[in-house]
Coordinates of C-alpha atoms and ligand atoms in Angstrom, one line a residue:
M1 CA 111.5 170.4 16.9
D2 CA 110.1 167.5 14.7
I3 CA 111.5 167.5 11.2
R4 CA 109.5 165.1 8.6
E5 CA 108.5 167.0 5.7
V6 CA 111.6 168.9 4.0
G7 CA 112.1 171.1 0.8
V8 CA 114.9 171.5 -1.2
I9 CA 115.3 174.5 -3.6
G10 CA 117.4 173.8 -6.5
L11 CA 118.1 170.7 -7.8
G12 CA 121.5 171.1 -9.2
T13 CA 124.8 168.7 -8.1
M14 CA 124.5 169.9 -4.5
G15 CA 120.7 170.0 -4.5
A16 CA 120.1 166.5 -5.9
G17 CA 122.7 165.1 -3.6
I18 CA 121.1 166.6 -0.5
A19 CA 117.7 165.4 -1.5
E20 CA 119.0 162.0 -1.8
V21 CA 120.6 162.4 1.7
F22 CA 117.0 163.3 3.2
A23 CA 115.1 160.9 1.6
R24 CA 117.6 158.1 2.4
G25 CA 117.0 159.2 6.1
G26 CA 113.3 158.7 5.5
L27 CA 112.0 162.2 5.1
V28 CA 109.4 163.2 2.5
V29 CA 111.4 165.6 0.1
T30 CA 109.7 168.1 -2.0
A31 CA 112.2 169.0 -4.7
V32 CA 111.5 172.5 -6.0
E33 CA 113.2 173.4 -9.6
A34 CA 111.7 175.8 -11.9
D35 CA 113.8 175.0 -14.7
A36 CA 112.4 172.1 -16.3
A37 CA 115.9 170.9 -18.0
A38 CA 117.5 171.3 -14.9
L39 CA 114.8 169.4 -12.9
D40 CA 115.3 166.7 -15.3
R41 CA 119.1 166.7 -14.8
G42 CA 118.7 166.5 -11.1
L43 CA 116.4 163.7 -11.0
T44 CA 118.4 161.7 -13.5
A45 CA 121.4 162.5 -11.5
L46 CA 119.7 161.4 -8.2
S47 CA 118.3 158.2 -9.8
A48 CA 121.8 157.2 -11.2
S49 CA 123.1 157.5 -7.6
L50 CA 120.4 155.4 -6.2
A51 CA 121.1 152.8 -9.1
R52 CA 124.5 152.6 -8.5
A53 CA 124.2 152.1 -4.7
E54 CA 121.6 149.3 -5.7
S55 CA 124.4 147.9 -8.1
R56 CA 127.1 147.9 -5.6
G57 CA 124.7 146.0 -3.0
K58 CA 124.3 149.1 -0.7
L59 CA 120.7 149.4 -1.2
A60 CA 117.9 146.7 -1.7
A61 CA 115.7 147.2 -4.8
D62 CA 112.4 147.8 -2.6
E63 CA 114.6 150.4 -0.5
R64 CA 115.4 152.3 -3.6
A65 CA 112.0 152.2 -4.8
R66 CA 110.9 153.7 -1.2
I67 CA 113.7 156.4 -1.6
A68 CA 112.8 157.1 -4.9
A69 CA 109.0 157.5 -3.8
L70 CA 110.0 160.0 -1.3
I71 CA 111.2 162.4 -3.5
R72 CA 108.5 164.5 -5.2
P73 CA 109.5 167.2 -7.7
A74 CA 107.5 170.6 -8.0
P75 CA 107.9 173.6 -10.2
S76 CA 107.4 176.4 -7.4
I77 CA 108.3 177.3 -4.0
G78 CA 104.4 177.5 -3.3
S79 CA 104.4 173.6 -2.9
L80 CA 106.2 174.2 0.4
A81 CA 103.6 175.3 2.6
G82 CA 103.9 172.1 4.8
A83 CA 107.6 171.9 5.2
D84 CA 109.3 171.7 8.6
L85 CA 112.6 172.5 7.2
V86 CA 113.4 174.2 3.8
I87 CA 117.2 174.2 2.4
E88 CA 117.9 176.5 -0.4
V89 CA 120.7 175.5 -2.9
V90 CA 120.4 178.0 -5.7
P91 CA 123.2 179.6 -7.3
E92 CA 125.7 181.5 -5.2
R93 CA 124.4 184.9 -5.6
L94 CA 123.2 186.9 -2.7
P95 CA 120.4 188.7 -4.1
V96 CA 119.1 185.3 -5.8
K97 CA 119.1 183.6 -2.1
R98 CA 117.5 186.6 -0.3
Q99 CA 114.8 186.3 -2.9
V100 CA 114.0 182.8 -2.2
L101 CA 114.1 183.7 1.6
A102 CA 111.7 186.7 0.9
E103 CA 109.3 184.1 -1.0
L104 CA 109.6 181.3 1.7
D105 CA 108.1 184.1 4.2
Q106 CA 105.3 184.3 2.1
V107 CA 104.6 180.2 2.0
C108 CA 106.4 178.6 5.1
R109 CA 104.7 178.3 8.2
P110 CA 106.4 180.8 10.7
D111 CA 108.1 177.7 12.8
A112 CA 109.5 176.3 9.9
V113 CA 113.3 176.1 9.7
I114 CA 115.0 177.8 6.7
A115 CA 118.5 176.5 5.8
T116 CA 121.0 177.7 3.1
N117 CA 123.6 175.3 1.6
T118 CA 125.9 178.4 0.6
S119 CA 129.3 177.5 0.3
S120 CA 130.7 180.9 1.4
L121 CA 127.9 183.9 1.3
S122 CA 127.3 185.4 4.7
V123 CA 124.4 183.5 6.5
T124 CA 123.9 186.6 8.2
A125 CA 123.5 188.5 5.0
I126 CA 121.3 185.7 3.6
A127 CA 119.1 185.9 7.0
A128 CA 118.9 189.7 6.8
G129 CA 116.6 188.8 3.7
S130 CA 114.2 187.3 5.7
A131 CA 111.2 188.5 8.0
H132 CA 112.1 185.9 10.4
P133 CA 116.0 186.1 10.8
G134 CA 116.1 183.8 13.9
R135 CA 115.0 180.6 11.7
V136 CA 117.7 181.0 9.2
V137 CA 120.6 178.5 9.6
G138 CA 123.5 177.7 7.4
M139 CA 123.7 173.8 6.7
H140 CA 126.7 173.2 4.5
F141 CA 126.8 169.9 2.7
F142 CA 129.7 168.6 0.9
N143 CA 129.9 167.1 -2.7
P144 CA 129.1 164.4 -3.1
A145 CA 126.6 164.8 -0.5
P146 CA 125.7 161.3 0.1
V147 CA 129.4 160.1 0.7
M148 CA 130.8 163.0 2.5
A149 CA 130.4 163.0 6.2
L150 CA 130.5 166.6 7.3
V151 CA 127.8 169.2 7.7
E152 CA 129.0 172.5 8.6
V153 CA 126.2 174.1 10.8
V154 CA 126.6 177.8 10.5
T155 CA 124.8 180.0 13.0
T156 CA 124.7 183.8 12.9
V157 CA 124.1 186.2 15.8
L158 CA 120.5 186.0 15.1
T159 CA 120.1 182.2 15.0
D160 CA 117.6 180.9 17.5
P161 CA 119.6 178.2 19.6
A162 CA 116.8 175.9 19.1
V163 CA 117.1 176.0 15.2
T164 CA 120.5 175.3 15.7
T165 CA 120.1 172.2 17.6
A166 CA 117.2 170.9 15.4
V167 CA 119.3 171.2 12.7
S168 CA 122.3 169.5 14.1
E169 CA 120.4 166.9 15.4
L170 CA 118.6 166.3 11.8
A171 CA 122.2 166.0 10.8
A172 CA 123.1 163.5 12.9
S173 CA 120.1 161.3 12.3
L174 CA 121.0 161.6 8.7
G175 CA 124.3 159.7 9.3
K176 CA 126.5 163.0 8.9
T177 CA 128.6 164.5 11.5
P178 CA 127.5 168.4 12.3
V179 CA 130.2 170.9 13.1
A180 CA 129.4 174.1 14.6
V181 CA 131.3 176.9 12.5
G182 CA 131.2 180.7 12.6
D183 CA 129.8 182.9 9.8
R184 CA 133.1 183.8 8.2
A185 CA 133.9 183.5 4.7
G186 CA 134.2 179.8 3.4
F187 CA 133.5 178.8 7.3
V188 CA 136.2 176.1 7.6
A189 CA 136.6 173.7 5.0
N190 CA 136.0 176.1 2.0
A191 CA 138.6 178.7 3.5
L192 CA 141.3 176.0 3.5
L193 CA 140.2 173.8 0.3
L194 CA 139.7 176.6 -2.3
P195 CA 143.1 178.3 -1.9
Y196 CA 144.7 175.2 -2.2
L197 CA 142.7 174.2 -5.2
N198 CA 143.4 177.9 -6.8
H199 CA 147.0 177.4 -6.4
A200 CA 146.8 174.1 -8.4
V201 CA 145.2 176.1 -11.2
R202 CA 148.2 178.6 -11.1
L203 CA 150.7 175.6 -11.2
A204 CA 149.0 174.5 -14.2
E205 CA 148.6 177.7 -16.1
T206 CA 152.0 179.0 -15.5
G207 CA 153.2 175.5 -16.9
H208 CA 154.9 174.6 -14.0
A209 CA 153.8 171.0 -14.3
T210 CA 150.8 169.2 -16.4
R211 CA 147.3 168.7 -15.2
E212 CA 148.1 165.0 -14.7
D213 CA 151.2 165.8 -12.5
I214 CA 149.7 168.2 -10.3
D215 CA 146.5 165.6 -9.7
T216 CA 149.2 162.9 -9.0
A217 CA 151.4 164.9 -6.7
A218 CA 148.0 165.4 -4.6
T219 CA 147.3 161.6 -4.6
A220 CA 150.2 159.8 -4.6
G221 CA 152.5 162.6 -3.1
I222 CA 150.0 163.8 -0.1
G223 CA 147.7 161.1 0.0
L224 CA 144.3 162.9 -0.7
P225 CA 141.6 161.2 -2.3
M226 CA 141.4 163.0 -5.7
G227 CA 143.8 165.6 -7.3
P228 CA 142.8 169.2 -6.9
L229 CA 142.1 169.8 -10.8
A230 CA 140.0 166.8 -10.9
L231 CA 138.1 168.0 -7.4
L232 CA 137.7 171.3 -9.0
D233 CA 135.8 169.6 -12.0
L234 CA 133.7 167.4 -9.6
I235 CA 133.0 170.9 -7.4
G236 CA 132.2 172.9 -10.6
L237 CA 134.6 175.7 -11.9
D238 CA 131.7 178.1 -11.7
T239 CA 130.9 177.1 -8.1
S240 CA 134.6 177.4 -7.1
L241 CA 134.9 180.7 -8.6
A242 CA 132.0 182.3 -7.0
I243 CA 133.5 180.8 -3.6
L244 CA 136.9 182.1 -4.5
D245 CA 135.7 185.6 -5.3
V246 CA 134.0 186.2 -1.8
L247 CA 137.0 184.7 -0.3
D248 CA 139.0 187.1 -2.2
R249 CA 136.9 190.0 -1.0
E250 CA 136.8 189.2 2.7
F251 CA 140.9 188.0 2.9
G252 CA 142.6 189.5 -0.3
G253 CA 145.8 188.0 -1.6
T254 CA 147.2 185.5 -4.1
R255 CA 146.2 182.7 -2.3
Y256 CA 142.3 183.8 -2.9
T257 CA 142.4 186.0 -6.2
P258 CA 140.9 183.8 -8.6
A259 CA 143.6 182.2 -11.3
P260 CA 142.6 183.8 -14.5
L261 CA 142.6 180.0 -15.9
L262 CA 139.8 179.1 -13.5
R263 CA 137.8 182.2 -15.1
R264 CA 138.5 181.6 -18.7
L265 CA 137.2 178.0 -18.3
T266 CA 134.1 179.2 -16.6
D267 CA 133.4 181.7 -19.0
A268 CA 133.9 179.3 -21.7
G269 CA 131.1 177.2 -20.3
R270 CA 133.6 174.3 -18.9
T271 CA 132.6 173.9 -15.7
G272 CA 133.6 170.5 -14.8
R273 CA 131.9 167.0 -14.9
K274 CA 128.3 168.6 -15.0
S275 CA 128.8 170.4 -18.2
G276 CA 131.1 167.5 -19.7
G277 CA 134.3 169.1 -19.4
G278 CA 136.6 171.0 -17.2
F279 CA 140.2 170.4 -16.7
Y280 CA 139.4 167.1 -17.9
D281 CA 136.8 165.7 -20.4
Y282 CA 134.1 163.6 -19.2
P283 CA 132.2 161.6 -21.8
A284 CA 128.4 161.3 -20.8
A285 CA 128.7 157.9 -19.2
A286 CA 131.8 159.1 -16.9
R287 CA 130.1 162.1 -15.1
G288 CA 129.8 160.6 -11.8
P289 CA 132.3 161.2 -9.1
G290 CA 135.4 159.1 -9.2
G291 CA 138.7 159.0 -10.5
T292 CA 140.0 160.3 -14.1
S293 CA 142.2 158.5 -16.2
T294 CA 145.7 160.1 -16.6
G295 CA 147.1 158.4 -19.5
E296 CA 150.7 157.0 -18.7
N297 CA 153.6 157.9 -21.6
A298 CA 153.8 154.5 -23.5
D299 CA 157.1 154.1 -24.8
Q300 CA 160.2 154.5 -22.4
P301 CA 163.9 154.8 -23.8
A302 CA 166.1 152.2 -22.0
P303 CA 167.4 153.6 -18.5
P304 CA 171.1 154.7 -18.2
G305 CA 173.7 152.4 -17.5
T306 CA 175.8 154.5 -15.7
V307 CA 174.8 157.5 -13.1
T308 CA 176.5 160.4 -11.4
L309 CA 174.6 161.1 -8.3
I310 CA 175.1 164.5 -6.5
D311 CA 173.6 165.6 -3.6
A312 CA 172.4 169.2 -3.7
T313 CA 172.1 169.8 0.0
A314 CA 175.7 169.1 0.1
T315 CA 176.8 171.6 -2.2
A316 CA 174.0 174.2 -2.2
G317 CA 173.2 173.7 1.9
S318 CA 169.5 174.0 0.7
G319 CA 168.3 172.8 3.9
D320 CA 166.4 169.8 4.0
P321 CA 168.2 166.6 3.8
A322 CA 167.9 165.4 -0.1
G323 CA 167.5 161.8 0.5
S324 CA 170.4 161.0 -1.7
G325 CA 171.2 158.0 0.4
D326 CA 167.9 156.4 -0.3
L327 CA 168.2 157.0 -3.9
A328 CA 171.8 155.9 -3.9
G329 CA 170.3 152.7 -2.3
L330 CA 167.6 152.2 -5.0
I331 CA 169.8 153.0 -8.1
A332 CA 172.6 150.2 -6.9
A333 CA 169.5 147.9 -6.1
A334 CA 168.2 148.1 -9.7
G335 CA 171.9 147.1 -10.9
I336 CA 172.8 150.7 -12.3
N337 CA 176.5 151.6 -12.1
L338 CA 176.5 154.9 -9.7
T339 CA 179.4 157.1 -8.8
R340 CA 179.6 160.1 -6.8
N341 CA 182.5 161.6 -8.6
P342 CA 181.4 164.4 -10.9
V343 CA 184.6 164.1 -13.4
H344 CA 183.6 160.3 -14.2
P345 CA 181.8 160.5 -17.7
T346 CA 178.4 158.8 -17.3
D347 CA 175.0 158.6 -18.8
L348 CA 173.2 160.9 -16.7
V349 CA 173.7 163.4 -13.9
V350 CA 171.2 163.1 -11.1
I351 CA 171.0 165.7 -8.5
A352 CA 169.3 164.7 -5.4
L353 CA 167.0 167.4 -4.1
G354 CA 165.3 168.7 -1.0
P355 CA 161.7 169.9 -1.4
A356 CA 163.2 173.4 -2.1
G357 CA 164.6 172.3 -5.2
G358 CA 167.8 173.8 -6.7
A359 CA 169.3 171.7 -9.5
L360 CA 170.8 174.2 -11.5
G361 CA 173.6 175.4 -9.3
P362 CA 175.2 171.6 -8.6
A363 CA 174.5 170.9 -12.3
L364 CA 176.4 173.9 -13.3
A365 CA 179.3 173.2 -10.7
A366 CA 179.7 169.5 -11.9
D367 CA 179.9 171.1 -15.4
R368 CA 177.4 168.6 -16.8
A369 CA 174.3 170.9 -17.1
A370 CA 173.0 169.3 -20.1
D371 CA 173.2 165.8 -18.7
A372 CA 171.7 166.5 -15.3
V373 CA 168.2 166.3 -14.1
G374 CA 167.1 167.0 -10.2
V375 CA 165.2 164.0 -8.2
H376 CA 163.4 164.6 -5.2
L377 CA 161.8 161.3 -3.4
A378 CA 158.5 163.2 -2.2
S379 CA 156.8 160.3 -0.7
P380 CA 157.4 156.5 -0.8
G381 CA 157.1 155.5 -4.4
L382 CA 156.6 159.0 -5.6
A383 CA 159.6 160.9 -7.4
E384 CA 159.6 164.4 -8.6
L385 CA 161.6 164.7 -11.8
V386 CA 163.1 168.2 -12.3
P387 CA 164.8 169.3 -15.2
T388 CA 166.7 172.5 -15.0
A389 CA 166.9 175.3 -17.7
L390 CA 169.8 173.6 -19.4
T391 CA 168.8 169.9 -19.2
S392 CA 168.6 168.3 -22.4
A393 CA 165.6 166.4 -23.8
R394 CA 167.7 163.2 -23.9
A395 CA 168.6 163.8 -20.1
L396 CA 165.1 164.4 -19.2
A397 CA 163.8 161.2 -21.1
A398 CA 166.7 159.2 -19.4
G399 CA 165.8 160.4 -15.9
R400 CA 162.5 159.4 -16.5
A401 CA 163.3 156.1 -17.7
L402 CA 165.8 155.7 -14.7
L403 CA 162.8 156.5 -12.2
A404 CA 160.8 154.2 -13.8
R405 CA 163.3 151.1 -13.5
L406 CA 163.5 152.0 -9.9
G407 CA 159.7 151.4 -9.7
L408 CA 158.6 154.9 -8.7
K409 CA 155.7 157.0 -10.0
V410 CA 157.0 160.0 -11.3
V411 CA 155.8 163.7 -11.7
C412 CA 157.9 166.4 -13.5
C413 CA 158.1 169.9 -12.6
A414 CA 159.7 173.1 -13.0
D415 CA 163.0 173.7 -10.7
R416 CA 161.1 176.0 -8.2
P417 CA 161.0 176.1 -4.7
G418 CA 158.8 173.5 -3.2
L419 CA 159.0 171.7 -6.5
L420 CA 155.6 170.2 -7.0
V421 CA 154.3 168.3 -3.7
G422 CA 155.7 170.6 -1.6
A423 CA 154.2 173.9 -3.6
L424 CA 150.9 172.1 -3.1
L425 CA 151.2 171.0 0.7
Y426 CA 153.2 173.5 2.5
P427 CA 151.0 176.7 1.5
H428 CA 148.0 174.5 2.5
L429 CA 149.3 173.7 5.8
R430 CA 150.1 177.3 6.3
D431 CA 146.7 178.3 5.5
A432 CA 145.5 175.9 8.4
V433 CA 147.9 177.0 10.9
V434 CA 147.1 180.8 10.2
M435 CA 143.2 179.9 10.8
V436 CA 144.1 178.3 14.3
A437 CA 146.4 181.6 14.9
D438 CA 143.4 183.6 13.9
G439 CA 141.4 181.8 16.8
Y440 CA 138.6 180.9 14.4
A441 CA 139.1 177.1 14.6
R442 CA 140.8 174.9 16.8
P443 CA 143.4 172.3 15.3
A444 CA 140.8 169.6 15.9
D445 CA 138.0 171.4 14.2
V446 CA 140.6 171.8 11.1
D447 CA 141.3 168.4 11.1
A448 CA 137.6 167.2 11.4
A449 CA 136.4 169.6 8.6
M450 CA 138.9 168.3 5.9
T451 CA 138.6 164.7 7.2
L452 CA 134.9 164.6 7.0
G453 CA 134.3 167.0 4.4
C454 CA 137.0 166.5 1.8
G455 CA 138.1 162.8 2.6
Y456 CA 141.5 163.5 3.9
P457 CA 143.0 160.4 5.3
R458 CA 144.5 162.8 8.1
G459 CA 143.8 166.6 8.5
P460 CA 146.4 169.2 7.9
M461 CA 147.3 170.0 11.5
R462 CA 148.2 166.1 12.0
M463 CA 150.0 166.2 8.6
L464 CA 151.9 169.1 9.8
A465 CA 152.8 167.2 12.9
E466 CA 154.0 164.3 11.0
V467 CA 156.0 166.1 8.3
G468 CA 157.3 168.4 11.3
P469 CA 156.6 172.4 11.7
D470 CA 160.7 172.9 11.1
R471 CA 160.5 171.2 7.7
A472 CA 157.2 173.4 6.9
V473 CA 159.2 176.7 7.8
G474 CA 162.0 175.6 5.8
V475 CA 160.1 175.0 2.6
L476 CA 157.8 177.9 3.1
G477 CA 161.0 179.9 3.7
A478 CA 162.3 179.2 0.4
M479 CA 158.9 179.5 -1.4
H480 CA 158.6 183.1 0.3
A481 CA 162.2 183.7 -0.6
G482 CA 161.9 182.6 -4.1
Y483 CA 158.3 184.1 -5.2
G484 CA 158.4 187.1 -3.0
D485 CA 155.0 186.2 -2.0
P486 CA 153.8 187.0 1.6
A487 CA 151.4 184.3 1.2
F488 CA 154.1 182.0 1.4
A489 CA 155.8 183.4 4.6
P490 CA 156.0 181.0 7.5
P491 CA 153.4 182.5 9.8
P492 CA 154.4 183.3 13.5
L493 CA 152.8 180.5 15.3
L494 CA 154.3 178.0 12.9
T495 CA 157.6 179.2 13.7
E496 CA 156.8 179.1 17.3
Y497 CA 155.7 175.5 16.9
A498 CA 159.1 174.9 15.2
M499 CA 161.2 177.0 17.6
A500 CA 159.7 175.3 20.6
G501 CA 159.3 171.9 19.6
L502 CA 155.3 171.9 19.9
S503 CA 153.2 169.6 18.2
P504 CA 150.6 171.6 16.2
V505 CA 148.0 168.9 17.3
G506 CA 148.2 169.3 21.0
R507 CA 150.8 168.5 23.7
G508 CA 152.6 165.4 24.0
E509 CA 152.0 164.4 20.4
R510 CA 154.4 164.7 17.8
Ligands
LIG601 N1 126.5 159.2 -4.5 C1 126.5 158.2 -3.9 N2 127.4 157.2 -3.4 C2 128.7 157.8 -4.0 C3 128.8 158.8 -5.1 C4 127.6 159.5 -5.2 N3 127.5 160.6 -6.1 N4 130.0 158.7 -5.4 C5 130.6 157.9 -4.8 N5 130.1 157.3 -3.8 C6 130.1 156.0 -3.0 C7 130.5 154.7 -3.8 O1 129.3 154.0 -3.8 C8 131.7 154.2 -2.8 O2 130.6 153.6 -1.7 P1 131.2 152.2 -0.9 O3 132.5 152.3 -0.5 O4 130.2 152.3 0.1 O5 131.0 151.2 -2.1 C9 132.2 155.4 -2.1 O6 131.5 156.7 -2.4 C10 133.4 155.4 -3.0 O7 133.3 155.7 -4.4 P2 134.3 154.9 -5.7 O8 134.9 153.8 -5.1 O9 133.3 155.0 -6.7 O10 135.2 156.1 -5.6 P3 136.2 157.0 -4.7 O11 136.9 155.7 -4.0 O12 137.4 157.4 -5.8 O13 135.8 158.1 -4.3 C11 135.0 160.3 -3.7 C12 134.9 159.0 -4.8 C13 134.2 159.8 -2.4 C14 134.3 161.3 -4.3 C15 136.5 160.5 -3.2 O14 137.2 160.8 -4.5 C16 136.6 161.6 -2.4 O15 136.4 161.6 -1.2 N6 137.0 162.7 -3.1 C17 137.0 164.0 -2.1 C18 135.8 164.8 -2.4 C19 135.6 166.2 -1.7 O16 136.6 166.6 -1.3 N7 134.4 166.7 -1.5 C20 134.1 168.1 -1.1 C21 134.5 169.2 -2.1 S1 134.2 170.8 -1.6 C22 132.3 170.9 -1.2 O17 131.9 170.2 -1.7 C23 131.9 171.9 -0.7 C24 131.6 173.3 -1.2 O18 130.8 174.2 -0.7 C25 132.3 173.5 -2.8

C-alpha cells in the first residue's frame, strides 16, 4: 500500500501532534476539525511546536515552511475522499468514534486504511461501526507525538494483515517504533501507566504527600522523566479519566477506579495544560510540554548539632536494611555529632527506615517520640523524611534542615508502608508482572512500551530486576498487610521470581 495522503480527524493535543508527525514525514495532511476555535488552537499548537524545533536548531526555516505547507485544514470529513489513510483522534467516546467511521465509509475509497488513535476503547468495537472492518486498525501515538517513539499497532480479529503491515511500515518510515499489541483495554502502555498515575492522585488527595513531593519522588527517586501529576496535566485529566473508566470496567479494583480528585478537577474544567491548569497552573506562555517549577522552601532553620540515630529495622525487624550505616556516614561527614544511644540528650532523633516505613514504634521505644523523624535513603541523593503522628513541628523542621545539610533532596510523606517512592514504584512493577503473568505481553514488550512510549530510562521489568524481586515482595507484602488492598498483594509470578532467584528480564540476567 502506498500511503502519501493522510487525513487526521480532530485537532486536539494528540491530533495536532500526529498531523505534525505525518507532515514531517513528507505526507500531505488534511486536518479535519469542525469546531473553528479547536481548529485554531490545534494549528497554533502545531506551528508553536515547529517554531520551537526551528529555534532549537532542529529544523531549517525552509523545512519548517515545507512541513507547514503540507498541512491543510478542512472543516469536514467530506475533504478526505483522496486520502490513503485516515486517523481519527476524536474524543474517547465509542458512539462518537463509530459515527466518524460510518461517515468515512461514505467518503473514503474502499482501499483506504482507517486508523484510530483510541487510548483504551476496544478497536474491535470501533471497527464494528464500519462497513469495512478489515481496514480498521489501531495506531496509538504518545504525547507529545513528535517526541515519543512508540506507536502501538492494535489489530482485531477482523483486521486485514496487509493493513497491519502498511501501518507498521508507515510508522517506521516516520521514525517511530511500531509495536504490535492485542486489543485489550489500555493496550500495554496505558494499562500500566494509568493505574500508576491514578495512585499518585490518591496519594495527593489523601494528604500522603504534596503534589511537588509526589512528582519529585518519581523523577529523583525512580528516574522517570516527569512526575505523575505533571504527566497527568500533559496527557489531560479528562483523557486520563476516560481511560481509567474503561480500565475500571475491564479490570476493576482500586488501581483502576478513578481517584475522586481526578474526576472533581475534570468536572471543574481543570483538565491540565490545555485548559491552563490541572494539578499545577500553566500561564499561557508555559503550556508546551516540559517541567513545572516546584518552589523550594526558602528559609531553613539551622541543622541540629547533635543527632541520635536509631535503626528501625534493628528494633522493629521491618525487613529491608534501613541504610543506617549510609546515613551515619553522611551525618558524621557533615561534622554533626552522632550517637546511637537513645538515652543521650540530643537535638533530634533520626529513625533510619527501610521502604516499609515504621518510625513510630522505635520512636516510642526510645521515649523521644516528639523529637523523632523517620528518614529513608530512597535513592542516591534523595531522602524521604517521615514524621510520625507524634513528631513535633520543631523536629520536622530540624529533620529537613539536617537532610539539606547532608546535600540530599527531600520529599516528605506520611509513615505508611511503601513511604512515597516505594508506594509509587512497587505497585507499578507489580502491575507489569501481572501483565506478563497474564500472557498478554512479554517482559521485553512491557519494557519497550514504557521506554519508547513514556520516556522511561529503563522499563519496569528491568527496574524490577535491578531492585530485586525479593525487595519488591517485601514492600508489597507490607503495603498489602497495612492497607488490606489486594491490589498490593505480591502476585505468584513475582514471588516465584524471588524464591527461585530468577531474573524478570530473562535467564542469566540480574
Ligand atoms: N513537539 C516537538 N518536540 C518537542 C515537544 C513537542 N511538543 N516537546 C518536547 N519536544 C522535544 C524538544 O524539542 C527536545 O528535543 P531535543 O532534545 O531534540 O532538543 C526534547 O523533546 C526534550 O524536550 P525538553 O528538553 O523541552 O523537555 P524534557 O527534556 O523535559 O522532555 C518530555 C519533555 C519529552 C515531554 C519528557 O518529559 C518526557 O518524555 N515525558 C514523558 C511523557 C510521557 O510519558 N508521554 C506519554 C503519555 S501517555 C500517552 O500519551 C498515551 C495516552 O493515550 C494517554
